Amino acid sequence: MIEIKNLSKIYKTGNISVTALKNVTLKIEKGEFVGIMGPSGSGKSTFMNIIGCLDRPTSGLYVLDDKTIENMSDNELAEVRNNKIGFVFQSFNLLPRTSALKNVELPMVYAKVSAKERRSRALEALDWVGLGDRTHHNPNELSGGQKQRVAIARSLVNQPAIILADEPTGNLDTKSGEEVMEIFKKLNKDGVTIILVTHERDIAEQSKRIVTFRDGEIISDELNDREAKLKSDPA
Amino acid sequence: MVLIEILKVSVQNIWSNKMRSILTMLGLIIGIMAVVIITTLGNAAQADIYSAFNEEGKGKININLNYNTERPVQYRDFFTEDDVSAVDSHEDVLAASAEITRWVTLNYGNEETTINLLGVNSNYNEVESIEVSRGRFLTEEDVRGRRNVIIIDERTAMTLFDTLDCIGEKISVTTGYFTAELMVVGVDKLSDSAILNMAMGNYGYGYTPITIASRMYYTDRYPRLMVHVNELVDVDSAGGRILTLLERRNKDSEIYRVSNRESEFKQVNQVINTLTTIISGIAAISLLVGGIGIMNIMLVSVTERTREVGIKKAIGAKRGVILLQFLLEAIILSVLGGLLGLAIGSAIGYGMVSMFKLPFIISSNSITMAFIFSILVGVIFGVYPANKASKMDPINALRYE
Ligand SMILES: Nc1ncnc2c1ncn2[C@@H]1O[C@H](COP(=O)(O)OP(=O)(O)OP(=O)(O)O)[C@@H](O)[C@H]1O
Ligand SMILES: [Mg+2]
């Protein structure tokens, strides 16, 4: 479903140009759970932003669901972000002074869902991430873990095929991080493709496939032993 | 549907920044307010003059001596009693009266006042709309019998007698050369038109038989004819025919200036119109200033909310949605400012107009104009910031600190 060939991204600031991604080639199938690791500055976020259609590559091919992204207009990309992709950020990126419910409803506003359906689906999503009792709280009245769960509810409410999470547990304590990971695993079980960037080995260990970046290149791409073992273990 | 959501967010944004929103709107409030006040005053003045014309000016012609011709005015150019009767019997004429005026001093007890005293014929009340609130107007007997009578206006009555009930009182009238004792037989009501009353200044006026005036002013000829023409005839052509009549009576028509009040009223109206337009135009410049104020704050708002724009774009907002969001905010601000300006302007305009006792007319025209103007200002000055926001790159916007 995601096919990337020789993807490069070069940032030019004045005379200096930084190569954030170098000839990255990768294929991700529907229903995968991919963990992305790598040192700081290795291009993980750049990669995620391009997959998430927030940014365009400098060169190379990106095909999402048989559609070449580079030919799409800004508005078409917005549509893809709206109904194919859910984004979860390290810094939550919820709208301030806006209730959890309204935050979760927003992607459906852009998808032109009726007000009534919006409300019921948002409530359902919030309930699903365990925040059924916090629907009318504004982000500043929620804990980090709760904010991230609102963000996840928002990312999944349009039933996207892919959820991209860039260090979703980076700002959370271990317990909240675990809760968030549980939600992702549950989503993955329902067939949603998950791509997740993390610095923490044990978070990455919970995915089925680990891709490692260094200096804008993929240096390793392997199935997760532990996950594989768990799967093959008949017990 | 999306529009409703955007609208809600706009209103919420404006509401949660009340102070800033009000300050943003201030320029526009003042601009619209100024224009509304000026047009209200202009409309009031025009309406007042229009009704004054309808009541007092329709079909009225004055024939005056023109002192600005090469040939000096001679005694024979002045009108005689026979000229007046001849014009009065002309088929186009309802009534014609001679008029001589002088400034005279009135004395009653210790009270003294100066008025413009008009010597007129008894049918003068058919020429001019005169309405006596006490007593009566002049009669033919007054004129023919050279009765020492006077009709004064309400203002003069109040000055001299402190009451309007002064019929039968005798006052001494002096021109400086000649003093007479005249008896008050009537009190003339003030005009309904505030503007006409204002134009009269603080001076009062009075009427006395033309025969009395001739004696007081040492003359038996009159410099001016006041004519009320038949309603069915055109005032201009009637004026021409009256001149022809005078020519047949051995008068030199070149020496007269015929003016009808219709064109005078039209001129005054024109002047008010031009003044209103010019002053409104100057006031409208403040609309521009108000618009720039809105643009300024919208630009600040766009920068402040860069991250919000990034978030919205990341979850699928298209350019149009972002554009509409900021544009609507600018339009709401400007329309709100416009409506506030309209309300405050109308209130102040009403206050000023009632102070001058003029009619208050709030035309739907000016409401629509204020509305359209404020929407225009919102659109014109909101487009640039809104467009700027809509063109933001999602990833850069998200990274904005
Ligand atoms: N907007 C930008 N302009 C210039 N250079 C950039 C920009 N964004 C990223 N870079 C550079 O691209 C490289 C990759 O950055 P990226 O954010 O993808 O790294 P990362 O792997 O996500 O790092 P981290 O783990 O710290 O989040 C870095 O060298 C960074 O400095
Ligand atoms: Mg990163």
XYZ file of C-alpha atoms and ligand atoms in Angstrom:
668
model
C 0.000 0.000 0.000
C 2.973 2.287 0.582
C 5.701 2.116 -1.995
C 8.741 4.342 -1.877
C 11.565 4.363 -4.391
C 14.815 6.356 -4.243
C 13.207 9.013 -2.118
C 15.417 12.002 -1.241
C 14.795 15.155 0.680
C 17.219 18.039 0.651
C 16.640 21.112 2.802
C 18.173 24.282 1.455
C 18.691 27.127 3.872
C 20.693 29.864 2.224
C 23.898 28.337 0.913
C 23.773 25.302 3.146
C 21.871 22.281 1.997
C 21.109 19.385 4.321
C 20.297 15.998 2.903
C 17.692 14.651 5.322
C 16.817 11.581 3.229
C 19.035 9.807 0.750
C 17.629 7.339 -1.813
C 15.247 5.676 0.592
C 13.434 2.663 -0.843
C 10.782 0.898 1.196
C 7.533 -1.009 0.880
C 4.922 -1.253 3.601
C 1.917 -3.546 3.263
C -1.551 -3.095 4.623
C -1.893 -4.090 8.275
C 1.790 -3.839 9.148
C 3.060 -2.374 12.416
C 6.374 -0.718 11.635
C 8.643 0.768 14.266
C 11.135 3.335 13.054
C 14.317 3.957 15.016
C 17.517 5.874 14.531
C 19.617 8.576 16.127
C 18.465 12.173 16.333
C 18.682 13.952 12.981
C 18.706 10.737 10.988
C 15.624 11.748 8.981
C 12.847 9.839 10.717
C 10.492 12.814 11.043
C 11.267 13.942 7.520
C 10.345 10.470 6.314
C 7.102 10.441 8.304
C 6.083 13.874 7.043
C 6.526 12.789 3.466
C 4.577 9.563 3.981
C 1.914 11.608 5.736
C 1.677 13.946 2.723
C 2.544 16.912 4.905
C 5.704 17.479 2.931
C 6.887 16.680 -0.570
C 10.105 14.860 -1.424
C 12.871 16.553 -3.408
C 13.107 13.549 -5.680
C 11.986 9.947 -5.856
C 8.709 8.121 -6.084
C 5.987 7.749 -3.498
C 2.954 5.664 -4.362
C 0.131 5.423 -1.862
C -2.702 3.051 -2.693
C -1.645 2.967 -6.353
C -1.639 6.764 -6.577
C 1.501 8.743 -7.230
C 1.658 11.509 -4.669
C 3.904 13.894 -6.544
C 1.230 14.662 -9.146
C -1.332 15.653 -6.573
C -2.374 19.226 -5.867
C -2.244 20.689 -2.363
C -5.981 20.227 -1.993
C -5.788 16.591 -3.080
C -3.042 16.017 -0.522
C -5.290 17.615 2.103
C -7.968 15.123 1.156
C -5.528 12.211 1.495
C -4.441 13.483 4.938
C -8.058 13.798 5.877
C -9.369 10.351 5.008
C -6.437 7.994 4.441
C -3.987 9.043 7.114
C -4.134 9.722 10.816
C -1.306 11.669 12.379
C -0.181 11.466 16.024
C 2.530 13.876 17.094
C 4.944 13.927 19.988
C 3.610 17.338 21.023
C -0.056 16.284 20.657
C -0.980 19.277 18.431
C -4.492 19.627 19.762
C -6.318 22.899 19.152
C -6.108 24.960 22.329
C -9.276 26.339 23.979
C -11.231 23.664 22.143
C -12.874 20.731 23.882
C -11.680 17.170 23.361
C -14.945 16.478 21.566
C -14.525 19.407 19.164
C -10.925 18.434 18.510
C -11.966 14.934 17.586
C -14.856 16.208 15.457
C -12.644 18.475 13.381
C -11.358 15.949 10.776
C -14.994 14.985 10.167
C -15.925 18.631 9.607
C -13.452 18.695 6.735
C -14.805 15.356 5.520
C -18.286 16.955 5.446
C -19.837 14.531 7.906
C -23.187 15.700 9.294
C -23.144 17.319 12.732
C -25.139 14.546 14.326
C -22.962 11.759 12.995
C -19.849 13.746 13.863
C -20.844 13.947 17.444
C -21.719 10.319 17.848
C -18.574 9.124 16.094
C -16.360 11.469 18.128
C -17.956 10.297 21.367
C -17.448 6.718 20.308
C -13.788 7.325 19.485
C -13.173 9.107 22.791
C -14.905 6.283 24.600
C -12.752 3.799 22.759
C -9.514 5.465 23.937
C -10.931 5.542 27.471
C -11.831 9.232 27.675
C -15.611 8.957 27.645
C -15.712 11.095 30.780
C -13.428 13.870 29.500
C -15.208 14.901 26.344
C -15.841 18.489 27.393
C -12.421 19.211 28.823
C -10.088 21.542 26.993
C -6.524 20.310 26.311
C -5.091 22.420 29.136
C -7.294 20.469 31.568
C -5.936 17.102 30.461
C -2.782 15.171 31.377
C -0.178 14.385 28.737
C -1.397 10.830 28.378
C -4.989 11.986 28.080
C -4.048 14.591 25.472
C -2.287 11.942 23.428
C -5.333 9.709 23.654
C -7.509 12.583 22.399
C -5.018 13.008 19.537
C -5.300 9.297 18.758
C -9.081 9.492 18.834
C -8.832 12.387 16.389
C -6.452 10.447 14.130
C -8.689 7.407 13.873
C -12.093 9.034 13.683
C -12.162 9.164 9.869
C -11.195 5.461 9.777
C -7.853 5.986 8.051
C -5.896 3.110 6.556
C -2.643 4.320 8.068
C -1.778 5.912 11.370
C 1.545 7.704 11.542
C 2.899 8.371 15.004
C 6.064 10.417 15.432
C 7.388 9.689 18.924
C 3.885 9.515 20.411
C 5.233 8.440 23.778
C 8.140 10.880 23.806
C 6.437 13.280 26.198
C 4.724 10.670 28.327
C 5.657 8.753 31.443
C 6.078 4.995 31.169
C 2.585 4.137 32.286
C 0.812 6.558 29.918
C 3.195 5.454 27.188
C 2.136 1.873 27.764
C -1.526 2.816 27.590
C -0.961 4.587 24.300
C 0.941 1.616 22.916
C -1.916 -0.672 23.904
C -4.276 1.489 21.858
C -2.011 1.287 18.830
C -1.784 -2.472 19.137
C -5.539 -2.733 19.373
C -5.910 -0.563 16.260
C -3.373 -2.673 14.406
C -5.316 -5.761 15.345
C -8.345 -4.149 13.646
C -6.307 -3.948 10.434
C -4.979 -0.380 10.588
C -1.440 0.047 9.299
C 0.718 1.682 11.976
C 4.040 3.391 11.465
C 5.620 4.620 14.652
C 8.830 6.494 15.323
C 10.481 5.986 18.673
C 13.779 6.351 20.456
C 12.990 3.652 22.967
C 14.021 0.137 22.208
C 11.243 -1.473 24.253
C 8.593 0.591 22.477
C 10.003 -0.434 19.112
C 10.077 -4.024 20.316
C 6.272 -3.944 20.394
C 6.064 -3.532 16.629
C 6.278 -6.327 14.091
C 8.972 -4.782 11.945
C 11.775 -2.408 12.833
C 13.296 -0.018 10.284
C 16.445 1.836 11.361
C 17.631 5.110 9.865
C 21.053 6.702 9.997
C 22.125 9.863 8.154
C 19.027 9.789 5.981
C 19.446 6.179 4.904
C 17.855 2.943 5.987
C 20.577 0.833 7.550
C 18.433 -2.052 8.657
C 14.936 -3.365 8.057
C 14.043 -6.518 9.928
C 11.125 -8.381 11.385
C 10.933 -8.070 15.121
C 12.287 -11.266 16.694
C 10.265 -11.045 19.846
C 7.018 -10.338 18.052
C 7.858 -13.045 15.540
C 8.637 -15.439 18.358
C 5.420 -14.588 20.185
C 3.535 -15.242 16.996
C 5.182 -18.497 16.182
C 4.885 -19.623 19.790
C 1.790 -21.824 19.798
C 1.320 -21.212 23.553
C -22.331 22.992 6.767
C -18.574 23.428 6.915
C -19.385 27.111 6.694
C -21.412 26.952 9.895
C -18.509 25.347 11.744
C -16.119 27.964 10.395
C -18.548 30.693 11.369
C -18.804 29.313 14.903
C -15.042 29.265 15.273
C -14.804 32.821 13.910
C -17.358 34.141 16.359
C -15.669 32.271 19.177
C -12.280 33.724 18.250
C -13.642 37.250 18.125
C -15.543 36.752 21.363
C -12.574 35.373 23.266
C -10.526 38.448 22.297
C -13.204 41.009 23.142
C -10.967 43.951 23.938
C -8.804 43.442 20.919
C -11.815 42.970 18.667
C -13.369 46.214 19.874
C -10.135 48.127 19.364
C -9.827 46.595 15.918
C -13.320 47.713 15.031
C -12.887 51.209 16.446
C -11.598 52.759 13.240
C -14.532 51.413 11.305
C -17.025 52.304 14.034
C -15.863 55.902 13.960
C -15.822 56.019 10.163
C -19.324 54.675 9.679
C -20.546 56.738 12.613
C -19.240 59.936 11.040
C -20.798 59.170 7.678
C -24.132 58.266 9.266
C -24.232 61.438 11.380
C -23.456 63.626 8.404
C -25.983 62.011 6.098
C -28.596 62.107 8.864
C -28.041 65.834 9.278
C -28.013 66.372 5.517
C -31.220 64.362 5.049
C -32.873 66.220 7.898
C -31.963 69.602 6.471
C -33.194 68.619 3.028
C -36.441 67.177 4.319
C -37.021 70.315 6.363
C -36.406 72.546 3.405
C -38.485 70.372 1.151
C -41.506 70.538 3.403
C -40.949 74.243 3.947
C -40.937 74.671 0.202
C -44.102 72.650 -0.215
C -45.815 74.721 2.445
C -44.424 78.124 1.697
C -42.583 78.188 -1.553
C -44.645 76.521 -4.251
C -45.768 78.845 -7.003
C -44.201 81.912 -5.428
C -42.523 84.588 -7.540
C -40.717 87.711 -6.398
C -40.217 90.613 -8.761
C -37.399 92.822 -7.540
C -35.619 95.830 -8.847
C -32.231 94.914 -10.190
C -29.698 97.443 -8.997
C -26.889 95.728 -10.844
C -27.817 96.872 -14.353
C -25.957 99.530 -16.333
C -28.932 101.856 -16.243
C -29.501 103.250 -12.759
C -32.852 102.511 -11.163
C -35.276 105.406 -11.515
C -38.365 106.468 -9.630
C -40.599 105.331 -12.492
C -39.284 101.775 -12.191
C -40.874 101.375 -8.770
C -44.349 99.854 -8.657
C -47.454 101.888 -8.146
C -50.669 100.780 -6.492
C -52.108 100.409 -10.010
C -49.279 98.133 -11.092
C -50.014 95.930 -8.118
C -53.730 95.719 -8.969
C -52.947 94.999 -12.607
C -50.665 92.104 -11.708
C -53.160 90.916 -9.110
C -55.849 90.667 -11.793
C -53.621 88.821 -14.288
C -55.119 85.442 -15.176
C -52.048 83.479 -14.023
C -52.029 85.171 -10.647
C -53.847 84.035 -7.526
C -52.721 86.991 -5.481
C -50.133 89.752 -5.739
C -49.007 92.194 -3.121
C -46.441 94.948 -2.924
C -43.858 94.811 -0.176
C -41.706 97.499 1.403
C -39.452 96.590 4.266
C -37.514 98.581 6.822
C -35.821 97.838 10.079
C -37.781 99.528 12.826
C -37.572 99.743 16.592
C -40.561 98.705 18.709
C -41.131 100.022 22.218
C -43.579 98.792 24.774
C -43.095 100.013 28.309
C -39.453 99.396 29.039
C -39.121 96.707 26.411
C -37.446 97.480 23.122
C -36.752 95.329 20.103
C -35.822 95.707 16.478
C -37.849 93.973 13.794
C -38.113 93.868 10.050
C -41.419 95.594 9.344
C -43.111 94.712 6.059
C -45.654 97.033 4.542
C -48.023 94.799 2.581
C -51.460 94.614 1.026
C -54.307 92.834 2.748
C -54.094 89.859 0.393
C -50.493 89.245 1.434
C -51.704 86.216 3.402
C -52.774 84.693 0.097
C -49.353 85.372 -1.358
C -47.367 84.039 1.569
C -48.558 81.318 3.900
C -49.303 83.264 7.009
C -50.997 81.658 9.921
C -52.001 83.853 12.804
C -52.121 82.157 16.167
C -53.846 85.143 17.816
C -56.107 87.813 16.321
C -56.277 88.258 12.563
C -54.331 89.333 9.514
C -54.692 92.738 7.756
C -57.996 93.536 6.088
C -58.803 95.767 3.139
C -60.277 98.272 5.571
C -56.959 98.378 7.416
C -55.180 99.217 4.174
C -57.698 101.586 2.662
C -58.480 103.278 5.948
C -54.800 103.639 6.855
C -55.415 102.053 10.205
C -52.529 102.062 12.653
C -52.350 98.306 13.118
C -49.558 95.758 13.197
C -49.165 91.986 13.176
C -46.073 90.748 14.945
C -44.461 87.338 15.083
C -44.549 85.126 18.153
C -40.930 85.759 19.038
C -41.428 89.526 19.078
C -44.639 89.140 21.087
C -42.781 87.167 23.717
C -39.981 89.734 23.825
C -42.298 92.679 24.281
C -45.172 91.250 26.265
C -43.925 87.939 27.674
C -47.159 86.469 26.334
C -48.819 85.779 23.017
C -52.071 87.280 24.264
C -51.297 90.851 23.303
C -54.116 91.714 20.925
C -55.167 95.337 21.418
C -51.850 96.417 22.947
C -50.386 99.602 21.499
C -46.703 99.745 20.678
C -44.624 102.618 19.485
C -42.835 102.021 16.203
C -40.012 104.229 15.031
C -37.982 104.267 11.844
C -35.649 106.924 13.123
C -37.485 109.687 11.262
C -41.017 108.787 11.982
C -42.750 107.381 15.013
C -46.236 105.893 15.096
C -48.432 104.157 17.633
C -49.614 100.868 16.196
C -52.104 98.475 17.706
C -51.396 94.747 17.659
C -54.209 92.958 15.820
C -52.562 89.617 15.175
C -49.701 87.332 16.085
C -48.060 85.298 13.317
C -46.987 81.747 14.001
C -43.341 80.806 13.546
C -42.526 78.653 10.564
C -42.453 74.901 11.109
C -39.133 74.791 9.370
C -36.259 74.888 11.812
C -33.901 75.872 9.041
C -36.005 78.821 7.905
C -36.344 79.971 11.500
C -32.608 79.630 11.930
C -32.014 81.585 8.735
C -34.151 84.395 10.165
C -31.707 84.658 13.008
C -32.951 86.209 16.213
C -34.777 89.006 14.454
C -38.494 89.255 14.531
C -40.752 90.619 11.852
C -44.105 92.293 11.536
C -46.731 93.324 8.990
C -48.446 96.657 8.680
C -50.777 98.087 5.980
C -48.760 99.236 2.998
C -50.482 102.579 3.300
C -49.079 103.026 6.809
C -45.649 101.911 5.670
C -45.697 104.416 2.783
C -46.331 107.183 5.199
C -43.660 105.993 7.651
C -41.054 105.432 4.966
C -41.942 108.567 2.970
C -42.666 106.791 -0.295
C -45.705 105.991 -2.431
C -43.994 103.489 -4.679
C -42.837 99.974 -3.925
C -39.619 98.180 -4.829
C -40.919 94.673 -4.820
C -43.882 92.544 -5.900
C -44.714 89.264 -4.261
C -46.796 87.004 -6.490
C -48.548 83.704 -5.932
C -49.299 82.147 -9.289
C -52.000 79.727 -10.214
C -51.066 76.213 -9.289
C -51.636 74.945 -12.812
C -49.207 77.266 -14.536
C -45.487 76.931 -14.748
C -43.792 79.512 -12.526
C -41.134 80.438 -15.065
C -43.514 81.170 -17.930
C -45.912 82.938 -15.560
C -43.008 85.185 -14.541
C -42.404 85.963 -18.207
C -46.050 86.844 -18.803
C -46.116 89.137 -15.775
C -43.076 90.969 -17.133
C -44.887 91.398 -20.469
C -47.824 92.854 -18.602
C -45.520 95.309 -16.815
C -43.958 96.272 -20.165
C -47.386 97.074 -21.538
C -47.758 99.373 -18.549
C -44.721 101.331 -19.763
C -42.247 99.612 -17.515
C -38.783 98.635 -18.648
C -38.686 94.902 -18.039
C -34.881 94.920 -18.207
C -34.705 96.489 -14.775
C -36.498 93.655 -12.966
C -35.178 90.450 -11.579
C -37.773 87.707 -11.425
C -36.943 84.912 -9.062
C -39.101 81.977 -8.190
C -38.601 80.218 -4.939
C -38.544 76.815 -6.538
C -35.157 77.453 -8.076
C -33.953 79.039 -4.845
C -34.987 75.939 -2.941
C -33.369 73.785 -5.553
C -30.148 75.718 -5.180
C -30.152 75.395 -1.413
C -30.863 71.681 -1.734
C -28.056 71.339 -4.205
C -25.669 73.054 -1.815
C -26.692 70.802 1.064
C -26.347 67.777 -1.177
C -22.874 68.726 -2.292
C -21.795 69.551 1.246
C -23.114 66.250 2.578
C -21.391 64.316 -0.156
C -18.057 66.066 0.297
C -18.030 65.759 4.076
C -19.170 62.125 3.882
C -16.390 61.511 1.419
C -13.848 62.947 3.810
C -15.327 60.901 6.635
C -15.181 57.833 4.422
C -11.407 58.112 4.449
C -11.597 56.926 8.037
C -13.197 53.751 6.655
C -9.912 53.170 4.884
C -8.051 53.698 8.133
C -10.471 51.304 9.830
C -9.825 48.741 7.113
C -6.084 49.009 7.560
C -6.591 48.491 11.301
C -8.482 45.298 10.587
C -5.840 44.079 8.180
C -3.127 44.795 10.714
C -4.803 42.762 13.445
C -5.666 39.972 11.034
C -2.003 39.712 10.049
C -1.036 39.502 13.713
C -3.739 36.912 14.235
C -2.531 34.825 11.298
C 1.007 34.783 12.682
C -0.197 33.974 16.173
C -2.301 31.125 14.909
C 0.256 29.650 12.541
C 0.359 26.441 14.551
C -3.407 26.201 14.552
C -3.330 26.520 10.760
C -0.680 23.765 10.652
C -2.787 21.447 12.799
C -5.894 22.057 10.724
C -4.036 21.444 7.496
C -2.458 18.286 8.918
C -5.856 16.801 9.627
C -7.208 17.683 6.211
C -8.313 21.319 6.015
C -8.065 22.537 2.445
C -6.831 25.987 1.463
C -10.359 27.286 1.041
C -11.324 26.364 4.585
C -8.392 28.269 6.073
C -8.976 31.203 3.755
C -12.642 31.363 4.650
C -11.846 31.118 8.352
C -9.735 34.267 8.396
C -11.772 36.094 5.791
C -14.966 35.498 7.749
C -13.331 36.785 10.883
C -12.323 39.971 9.101
C -15.811 40.360 7.645
C -17.528 39.710 10.974
C -15.276 42.271 12.618
C -15.974 44.856 9.959
C -19.712 44.211 9.767
C -19.978 44.316 13.540
C -17.999 47.544 13.506
C -20.234 48.870 10.760
C -23.417 48.008 12.632
C -22.081 49.523 15.839
C -21.083 52.634 13.909
C -24.532 52.755 12.356
C -26.241 52.405 15.740
C -24.062 54.959 17.496
C -24.140 57.302 14.502
C -27.932 57.122 14.317
C -28.237 57.771 18.040
C -25.964 60.800 17.889
C -27.589 61.948 14.645
C -30.996 61.629 16.288
C -29.793 63.661 19.251
C -28.400 66.425 17.061
C -31.402 66.525 14.762
C -33.859 66.766 17.632
C -31.733 69.494 19.161
C -32.294 71.549 16.001
C -35.934 70.390 15.824
C -35.353 68.829 12.423
C -37.044 65.649 11.200
C -35.115 62.411 11.853
C -34.906 60.291 8.746
C -32.939 57.080 8.810
C -33.021 55.959 5.231
C -32.807 52.283 4.423
C -30.354 53.504 1.839
C -27.826 54.573 4.418
C -28.275 51.311 6.337
C -27.626 49.287 3.208
C -24.684 51.482 2.316
C -23.120 51.122 5.765
C -23.627 47.378 5.538
C -22.197 47.024 2.049
C -19.290 49.293 2.864
C -18.327 47.341 5.951
C -18.540 44.021 4.119
C -16.398 45.504 1.377
C -13.848 46.785 3.869
C -13.771 43.338 5.511
C -13.282 41.573 2.199
C -10.730 43.999 0.803
C -8.594 44.140 3.910
C -9.208 40.548 4.989
C -8.253 38.849 1.749
C -4.541 39.449 2.046
C -4.080 38.028 5.574
C -6.491 35.161 4.861
C -4.699 34.278 1.675
C -1.410 34.388 3.505
C -2.722 31.923 6.080
C -4.189 29.612 3.468
C -0.914 29.418 1.574
C 1.076 28.290 4.590
C 3.011 25.110 4.160
C 1.520 22.597 6.618
C 4.813 21.280 7.894
C 6.356 24.728 8.372
C 3.214 25.903 10.099
C 3.317 22.931 12.471
C 6.948 23.620 13.304
C 6.260 27.306 14.019
C 7.183 28.218 17.581
N 12.910 22.498 7.868
C 14.182 22.093 7.870
N 15.115 22.892 7.351
C 16.392 22.511 7.318
N 16.815 21.358 7.774
C 15.945 20.518 8.317
C 14.561 20.839 8.391
N 13.891 19.835 8.973
C 14.830 18.892 9.246
N 16.033 19.308 8.860
C 17.289 18.532 8.949
O 17.068 17.269 8.377
C 17.703 16.295 9.137
C 16.675 15.241 9.529
O 15.787 15.787 10.442
P 14.582 14.980 11.080
O 13.754 15.925 11.834
O 13.954 14.175 10.043
O 15.370 14.031 12.089
P 14.772 12.979 13.141
O 15.325 11.681 12.773
O 13.316 13.091 13.208
O 15.419 13.479 14.484
P 14.802 13.431 15.966
O 14.921 12.000 16.413
O 15.648 14.302 16.751
O 13.398 13.867 15.880
C 18.332 16.970 10.327
O 19.709 17.143 10.047
C 17.653 18.313 10.394
O 18.549 19.276 10.859
Mg 11.895 13.654 14.697
